[in-house]
Amino acid sequence: MPRPLSVQLYTVRDQLVADREGTLRRLAGLGYGAVEAYDVLGDPKGLRRIVDDLGLTVSGTHAVQLLGPEPGPVLDAVATLGTDLAIVPAGIPPEEFTSRDGLARTADRLNSLSDVARRHGIRIGYHNHWWEIEPRFDDAEAGLAHAVDVLAGLLDPAVFLEIDTYWAAVGGADVPALLRRLGERVRALHLKDGPGTKEDPNVAVGGGTMPVPEIIAAAPDAWRIVEFDSCGGDADALFDELSASRAYLTSLAAA
């Protein structure tokens, strides 16, 4: 059975503050079957109750708090949400991705965290921005490799990657090629679109510069998660763009 299309709840962060249940109901009404949480410690029991009532799945959760001194309560919250995928989305200084020593330290940190999470039945993942893509390193087999390629080679097999495809493109990657190189390490994709710049708002998936069909073909088994870092217009415009994103991705799946 194919996985339902998910949406990263950071996309609707302002709307969740105003009306959490209504916002989640509106996403379900658009046809999304899953959500990716981002505020893991913000009432996980309440969020779980609502998503269960709406028939939604929690595809995973971002949890920057895992990098804090006490990951145990964070992992308990992840389990409460009903997912076994906990993703570190930030919190590691960008300069750590500019040297091999920094990448080794990053891998050690994620691998150690993975050992702790395994005892909770949870897998640890890492989510990229552009700063894990822009630095390049000489590689004996691949020539110039992105920092995230080097990092992947240092990670324990249990640690997965959630590739933000838009930020990977902004950082200079050929995203389908990157995904093919990383292979089964990629368990989730953030699908977003836009003009391919750091500053401009996102647009509906399929409405910008991203080669979405090729990206999906390169990682066919990964969770597909729609995200907007920002969107032009008001809240209604955002939901219109979310609806258009789902329609486009659904049309690709049906083709």
JSON list of C-alpha atoms in Angstrom, two decimals, residues 65-158:
[
{"chain": "A", "resi": 65, "resn": "GLN", "atom": "CA", "xyz": [15.69, 19.14, 21.06]},
{"chain": "A", "resi": 66, "resn": "LEU", "atom": "CA", "xyz": [17.39, 15.77, 20.54]},
{"chain": "A", "resi": 67, "resn": "LEU", "atom": "CA", "xyz": [20.68, 17.66, 20.50]},
{"chain": "A", "resi": 68, "resn": "GLY", "atom": "CA", "xyz": [20.08, 18.82, 24.07]},
{"chain": "A", "resi": 69, "resn": "PRO", "atom": "CA", "xyz": [21.45, 17.17, 27.20]},
{"chain": "A", "resi": 70, "resn": "GLU", "atom": "CA", "xyz": [18.37, 15.00, 27.85]},
{"chain": "A", "resi": 71, "resn": "PRO", "atom": "CA", "xyz": [17.15, 13.22, 24.70]},
{"chain": "A", "resi": 72, "resn": "GLY", "atom": "CA", "xyz": [15.08, 10.70, 26.67]},
{"chain": "A", "resi": 73, "resn": "PRO", "atom": "CA", "xyz": [11.96, 12.86, 27.15]},
{"chain": "A", "resi": 74, "resn": "VAL", "atom": "CA", "xyz": [12.15, 13.94, 23.52]},
{"chain": "A", "resi": 75, "resn": "LEU", "atom": "CA", "xyz": [12.23, 10.33, 22.35]},
{"chain": "A", "resi": 76, "resn": "ASP", "atom": "CA", "xyz": [9.28, 9.55, 24.62]},
{"chain": "A", "resi": 77, "resn": "ALA", "atom": "CA", "xyz": [7.36, 12.39, 22.94]},
{"chain": "A", "resi": 78, "resn": "VAL", "atom": "CA", "xyz": [8.26, 11.03, 19.51]},
{"chain": "A", "resi": 79, "resn": "ALA", "atom": "CA", "xyz": [6.89, 7.64, 20.49]},
{"chain": "A", "resi": 80, "resn": "THR", "atom": "CA", "xyz": [3.72, 9.29, 21.79]},
{"chain": "A", "resi": 81, "resn": "LEU", "atom": "CA", "xyz": [3.14, 10.77, 18.34]},
{"chain": "A", "resi": 82, "resn": "GLY", "atom": "CA", "xyz": [3.10, 7.27, 16.89]},
{"chain": "A", "resi": 83, "resn": "THR", "atom": "CA", "xyz": [6.13, 7.51, 14.61]},
{"chain": "A", "resi": 84, "resn": "ASP", "atom": "CA", "xyz": [9.53, 5.87, 14.72]},
{"chain": "A", "resi": 85, "resn": "LEU", "atom": "CA", "xyz": [11.31, 8.55, 12.65]},
{"chain": "A", "resi": 86, "resn": "ALA", "atom": "CA", "xyz": [12.89, 11.45, 14.56]},
{"chain": "A", "resi": 87, "resn": "ILE", "atom": "CA", "xyz": [14.75, 13.99, 12.44]},
{"chain": "A", "resi": 88, "resn": "VAL", "atom": "CA", "xyz": [17.39, 16.50, 13.48]},
{"chain": "A", "resi": 89, "resn": "PRO", "atom": "CA", "xyz": [16.54, 19.54, 11.34]},
{"chain": "A", "resi": 90, "resn": "ALA", "atom": "CA", "xyz": [19.06, 22.08, 12.62]},
{"chain": "A", "resi": 91, "resn": "GLY", "atom": "CA", "xyz": [21.26, 22.82, 15.62]},
{"chain": "A", "resi": 92, "resn": "ILE", "atom": "CA", "xyz": [24.60, 21.68, 14.22]},
{"chain": "A", "resi": 93, "resn": "PRO", "atom": "CA", "xyz": [26.69, 24.73, 13.27]},
{"chain": "A", "resi": 94, "resn": "PRO", "atom": "CA", "xyz": [27.00, 25.20, 9.49]},
{"chain": "A", "resi": 95, "resn": "GLU", "atom": "CA", "xyz": [30.77, 25.50, 9.77]},
{"chain": "A", "resi": 96, "resn": "GLU", "atom": "CA", "xyz": [30.93, 21.85, 10.81]},
{"chain": "A", "resi": 97, "resn": "PHE", "atom": "CA", "xyz": [30.12, 20.96, 7.22]},
{"chain": "A", "resi": 98, "resn": "THR", "atom": "CA", "xyz": [33.11, 22.83, 5.80]},
{"chain": "A", "resi": 99, "resn": "SER", "atom": "CA", "xyz": [35.84, 20.41, 6.95]},
{"chain": "A", "resi": 100, "resn": "ARG", "atom": "CA", "xyz": [36.33, 16.66, 7.18]},
{"chain": "A", "resi": 101, "resn": "ASP", "atom": "CA", "xyz": [36.96, 16.98, 10.92]},
{"chain": "A", "resi": 102, "resn": "GLY", "atom": "CA", "xyz": [33.67, 18.80, 11.34]},
{"chain": "A", "resi": 103, "resn": "LEU", "atom": "CA", "xyz": [31.84, 16.16, 9.33]},
{"chain": "A", "resi": 104, "resn": "ALA", "atom": "CA", "xyz": [33.41, 13.43, 11.48]},
{"chain": "A", "resi": 105, "resn": "ARG", "atom": "CA", "xyz": [32.23, 15.22, 14.64]},
{"chain": "A", "resi": 106, "resn": "THR", "atom": "CA", "xyz": [28.75, 15.57, 13.18]},
{"chain": "A", "resi": 107, "resn": "ALA", "atom": "CA", "xyz": [28.59, 11.89, 12.27]},
{"chain": "A", "resi": 108, "resn": "ASP", "atom": "CA", "xyz": [29.81, 10.88, 15.73]},
{"chain": "A", "resi": 109, "resn": "ARG", "atom": "CA", "xyz": [27.10, 13.01, 17.31]},
{"chain": "A", "resi": 110, "resn": "LEU", "atom": "CA", "xyz": [24.33, 11.56, 15.16]},
{"chain": "A", "resi": 111, "resn": "ASN", "atom": "CA", "xyz": [25.62, 8.00, 15.55]},
{"chain": "A", "resi": 112, "resn": "SER", "atom": "CA", "xyz": [25.72, 8.33, 19.34]},
{"chain": "A", "resi": 113, "resn": "LEU", "atom": "CA", "xyz": [22.20, 9.73, 19.35]},
{"chain": "A", "resi": 114, "resn": "SER", "atom": "CA", "xyz": [21.08, 6.85, 17.15]},
{"chain": "A", "resi": 115, "resn": "ASP", "atom": "CA", "xyz": [22.36, 4.36, 19.72]},
{"chain": "A", "resi": 116, "resn": "VAL", "atom": "CA", "xyz": [20.20, 6.01, 22.39]},
{"chain": "A", "resi": 117, "resn": "ALA", "atom": "CA", "xyz": [17.16, 6.23, 20.13]},
{"chain": "A", "resi": 118, "resn": "ARG", "atom": "CA", "xyz": [17.42, 2.58, 19.12]},
{"chain": "A", "resi": 119, "resn": "ARG", "atom": "CA", "xyz": [16.60, 1.59, 22.68]},
{"chain": "A", "resi": 120, "resn": "HIS", "atom": "CA", "xyz": [13.32, 3.51, 22.30]},
{"chain": "A", "resi": 121, "resn": "GLY", "atom": "CA", "xyz": [12.50, 1.83, 18.99]},
{"chain": "A", "resi": 122, "resn": "ILE", "atom": "CA", "xyz": [13.18, 5.06, 17.09]},
{"chain": "A", "resi": 123, "resn": "ARG", "atom": "CA", "xyz": [15.43, 5.85, 14.13]},
{"chain": "A", "resi": 124, "resn": "ILE", "atom": "CA", "xyz": [17.36, 9.10, 13.90]},
{"chain": "A", "resi": 125, "resn": "GLY", "atom": "CA", "xyz": [17.53, 11.09, 10.69]},
{"chain": "A", "resi": 126, "resn": "TYR", "atom": "CA", "xyz": [19.17, 14.30, 9.53]},
{"chain": "A", "resi": 127, "resn": "HIS", "atom": "CA", "xyz": [17.56, 17.04, 7.41]},
{"chain": "A", "resi": 128, "resn": "ASN", "atom": "CA", "xyz": [19.69, 19.25, 5.19]},
{"chain": "A", "resi": 129, "resn": "HIS", "atom": "CA", "xyz": [19.64, 22.90, 4.24]},
{"chain": "A", "resi": 130, "resn": "TRP", "atom": "CA", "xyz": [21.97, 24.47, 1.68]},
{"chain": "A", "resi": 131, "resn": "TRP", "atom": "CA", "xyz": [25.03, 24.58, 3.94]},
{"chain": "A", "resi": 132, "resn": "GLU", "atom": "CA", "xyz": [25.45, 20.79, 3.85]},
{"chain": "A", "resi": 133, "resn": "ILE", "atom": "CA", "xyz": [25.46, 20.96, 0.06]},
{"chain": "A", "resi": 134, "resn": "GLU", "atom": "CA", "xyz": [27.61, 23.96, -0.88]},
{"chain": "A", "resi": 135, "resn": "PRO", "atom": "CA", "xyz": [30.94, 22.71, 0.55]},
{"chain": "A", "resi": 136, "resn": "ARG", "atom": "CA", "xyz": [32.72, 20.31, -1.83]},
{"chain": "A", "resi": 137, "resn": "PHE", "atom": "CA", "xyz": [35.40, 17.73, -1.07]},
{"chain": "A", "resi": 138, "resn": "ASP", "atom": "CA", "xyz": [37.71, 15.68, -3.28]},
{"chain": "A", "resi": 139, "resn": "ASP", "atom": "CA", "xyz": [36.51, 12.10, -3.52]},
{"chain": "A", "resi": 140, "resn": "ALA", "atom": "CA", "xyz": [38.61, 9.33, -5.04]},
{"chain": "A", "resi": 141, "resn": "GLU", "atom": "CA", "xyz": [35.63, 7.79, -6.84]},
{"chain": "A", "resi": 142, "resn": "ALA", "atom": "CA", "xyz": [33.15, 10.63, -7.38]},
{"chain": "A", "resi": 143, "resn": "GLY", "atom": "CA", "xyz": [35.50, 13.56, -7.93]},
{"chain": "A", "resi": 144, "resn": "LEU", "atom": "CA", "xyz": [34.02, 16.54, -6.12]},
{"chain": "A", "resi": 145, "resn": "ALA", "atom": "CA", "xyz": [31.47, 15.42, -3.52]},
{"chain": "A", "resi": 146, "resn": "HIS", "atom": "CA", "xyz": [29.01, 17.51, -1.53]},
{"chain": "A", "resi": 147, "resn": "ALA", "atom": "CA", "xyz": [29.46, 17.63, 2.23]},
{"chain": "A", "resi": 148, "resn": "VAL", "atom": "CA", "xyz": [26.30, 15.58, 2.69]},
{"chain": "A", "resi": 149, "resn": "ASP", "atom": "CA", "xyz": [27.82, 12.81, 0.52]},
{"chain": "A", "resi": 150, "resn": "VAL", "atom": "CA", "xyz": [30.84, 12.67, 2.81]},
{"chain": "A", "resi": 151, "resn": "LEU", "atom": "CA", "xyz": [28.63, 12.74, 5.88]},
{"chain": "A", "resi": 152, "resn": "ALA", "atom": "CA", "xyz": [26.54, 9.85, 4.58]},
{"chain": "A", "resi": 153, "resn": "GLY", "atom": "CA", "xyz": [29.66, 7.72, 4.31]},
{"chain": "A", "resi": 154, "resn": "LEU", "atom": "CA", "xyz": [30.45, 8.34, 7.98]},
{"chain": "A", "resi": 155, "resn": "LEU", "atom": "CA", "xyz": [27.00, 7.61, 9.39]},
{"chain": "A", "resi": 156, "resn": "ASP", "atom": "CA", "xyz": [25.90, 4.39, 11.01]},
{"chain": "A", "resi": 157, "resn": "PRO", "atom": "CA", "xyz": [23.56, 2.50, 8.64]},
{"chain": "A", "resi": 158, "resn": "ALA", "atom": "CA", "xyz": [20.71, 3.09, 11.12]}
]
